[in-house]
Amino acid sequence: MSDDSRTRVRTRAASPVPITPPDVEGARLRKRSMVWAGLFLPASLLAGVLVLARENTADCLTHGQSCDGTPGFVYIAALVVLVAALVTVQSTSRPEVRRVAFRTQLGAEGVFLLLLLTAFA
């Protein structure tokens, strides 16, 4: 071998695929989504306690008067949207979809809590 072959540096051809930076926003949104999902249960319990402390609720439970409320399927629909958005945030790789799903999750949590607070109104 000649001295020239040992000092030669091999160069690589440029890759046609661009190098993508790490998905920092995705990890942050996944973490925030799980935090909000974890806070949803205590918030629901607190809202339930607040609803049970009302006078209208006591009349409804004891005497069966003024028991008008929101139908149950609305609560279930809000929970289904919430779970679907949570799963989408955790599983999708597309940043735009993840952002929209996170906002949808927060909105569904808010709607459910609002429905809970207005029960027996």
Short mmCIF file of C-alpha atoms in Angstrom, two decimals:
data_model
loop_
_atom_site.label_atom_id
_atom_site.label_comp_id
_atom_site.label_asym_id
_atom_site.label_seq_id
_atom_site.Cartn_x
_atom_site.Cartn_y
_atom_site.Cartn_z
CA MET A 1 0.00 0.00 0.00
CA SER A 2 1.13 3.39 -0.75
CA ASP A 3 1.22 6.25 1.67
CA ASP A 4 -1.36 8.04 -0.46
CA SER A 5 -4.10 5.41 0.10
CA ARG A 6 -3.80 5.59 3.92
CA THR A 7 -4.37 9.33 4.09
CA ARG A 8 -7.29 9.44 1.73
CA VAL A 9 -10.57 10.31 3.41
CA ARG A 10 -13.67 8.62 2.17
CA THR A 11 -16.57 10.91 1.50
CA ARG A 12 -20.17 9.83 1.55
CA ALA A 13 -22.80 10.84 -0.89
CA ALA A 14 -25.44 13.15 0.55
CA SER A 15 -28.62 11.39 1.57
CA PRO A 16 -31.77 12.40 -0.30
CA VAL A 17 -33.74 12.07 2.94
CA PRO A 18 -33.49 15.21 5.07
CA ILE A 19 -32.38 14.81 8.65
CA THR A 20 -35.28 15.63 10.94
CA PRO A 21 -34.79 17.12 14.37
CA PRO A 22 -36.08 15.23 17.40
CA ASP A 23 -39.78 15.64 18.14
CA VAL A 24 -39.56 17.76 21.30
CA GLU A 25 -43.05 19.21 20.98
CA GLY A 26 -44.57 15.74 20.61
CA ALA A 27 -43.10 14.52 23.88
CA ARG A 28 -44.21 17.70 25.62
CA LEU A 29 -47.79 17.42 24.34
CA ARG A 30 -47.98 13.73 25.27
CA LYS A 31 -46.85 14.55 28.80
CA ARG A 32 -49.28 17.46 29.14
CA SER A 33 -52.08 15.30 27.81
CA MET A 34 -51.44 12.67 30.46
CA VAL A 35 -51.22 15.32 33.20
CA TRP A 36 -54.58 16.79 32.18
CA ALA A 37 -56.09 13.31 31.97
CA GLY A 38 -54.76 12.60 35.47
CA LEU A 39 -56.25 15.84 36.81
CA PHE A 40 -59.60 15.07 35.20
CA LEU A 41 -60.63 12.47 37.79
CA PRO A 42 -60.09 14.69 40.87
CA ALA A 43 -61.80 17.59 39.08
CA SER A 44 -64.79 15.35 38.29
CA LEU A 45 -64.99 14.18 41.88
CA LEU A 46 -64.87 17.77 43.14
CA ALA A 47 -67.56 18.82 40.68
CA GLY A 48 -69.70 15.88 41.80
CA VAL A 49 -69.36 16.88 45.45
CA LEU A 50 -70.29 20.47 44.56
CA VAL A 51 -73.37 19.25 42.71
CA LEU A 52 -74.43 17.02 45.61
CA ALA A 53 -74.17 19.95 48.02
CA ARG A 54 -76.90 21.93 46.19
CA GLU A 55 -80.41 22.28 47.50
CA ASN A 56 -81.94 21.22 44.16
CA THR A 57 -80.01 17.97 44.26
CA ALA A 58 -81.19 17.22 47.78
CA ASP A 59 -84.82 17.80 46.74
CA CYS A 60 -84.35 15.55 43.73
CA LEU A 61 -82.74 12.73 45.69
CA THR A 62 -85.06 12.82 48.69
CA HIS A 63 -88.45 13.90 47.29
CA GLY A 64 -88.11 13.29 43.54
CA GLN A 65 -88.86 16.95 42.74
CA SER A 66 -87.06 19.15 40.21
CA CYS A 67 -85.02 16.31 38.78
CA ASP A 68 -84.65 17.79 35.30
CA GLY A 69 -81.17 17.15 34.05
CA THR A 70 -79.05 16.49 31.03
CA PRO A 71 -79.60 13.11 29.35
CA GLY A 72 -76.92 10.54 30.06
CA PHE A 73 -75.86 10.07 26.45
CA VAL A 74 -74.44 13.62 26.40
CA TYR A 75 -72.07 12.73 29.25
CA ILE A 76 -71.07 9.53 27.48
CA ALA A 77 -70.50 11.39 24.20
CA ALA A 78 -68.20 13.87 25.98
CA LEU A 79 -66.26 11.00 27.55
CA VAL A 80 -65.94 9.17 24.22
CA VAL A 81 -64.57 12.30 22.55
CA LEU A 82 -62.18 12.78 25.47
CA VAL A 83 -60.83 9.22 25.28
CA ALA A 84 -60.53 9.34 21.48
CA ALA A 85 -58.59 12.61 21.68
CA LEU A 86 -56.34 11.23 24.43
CA VAL A 87 -55.54 8.13 22.39
CA THR A 88 -54.86 10.27 19.31
CA VAL A 89 -52.47 12.56 21.19
CA GLN A 90 -50.56 9.58 22.56
CA SER A 91 -50.37 7.60 19.33
CA THR A 92 -50.12 9.90 16.32
CA SER A 93 -46.86 10.95 14.77
CA ARG A 94 -48.26 13.95 12.90
CA PRO A 95 -47.71 17.19 14.87
CA GLU A 96 -50.75 19.04 13.47
CA VAL A 97 -53.10 16.20 14.38
CA ARG A 98 -51.52 15.91 17.83
CA ARG A 99 -52.06 19.63 18.55
CA VAL A 100 -55.69 19.51 17.44
CA ALA A 101 -56.32 16.33 19.44
CA PHE A 102 -54.79 17.92 22.56
CA ARG A 103 -57.07 20.94 22.24
CA THR A 104 -60.02 18.63 21.64
CA GLN A 105 -59.13 16.67 24.77
CA LEU A 106 -59.07 19.86 26.86
CA GLY A 107 -62.36 20.97 25.35
CA ALA A 108 -64.04 17.63 26.01
CA GLU A 109 -62.84 17.69 29.62
CA GLY A 110 -64.22 21.21 30.02
CA VAL A 111 -67.57 20.28 28.46
CA PHE A 112 -67.92 17.22 30.70
CA LEU A 113 -67.11 19.21 33.84
CA LEU A 114 -69.52 21.95 32.79
CA LEU A 115 -72.23 19.36 32.22
CA LEU A 116 -71.51 17.88 35.63
CA LEU A 117 -71.71 21.26 37.34
CA THR A 118 -75.02 22.09 35.67
CA ALA A 119 -76.64 18.76 36.59
CA PHE A 120 -79.84 19.14 38.60
CA ALA A 121 -79.93 22.86 37.76
#
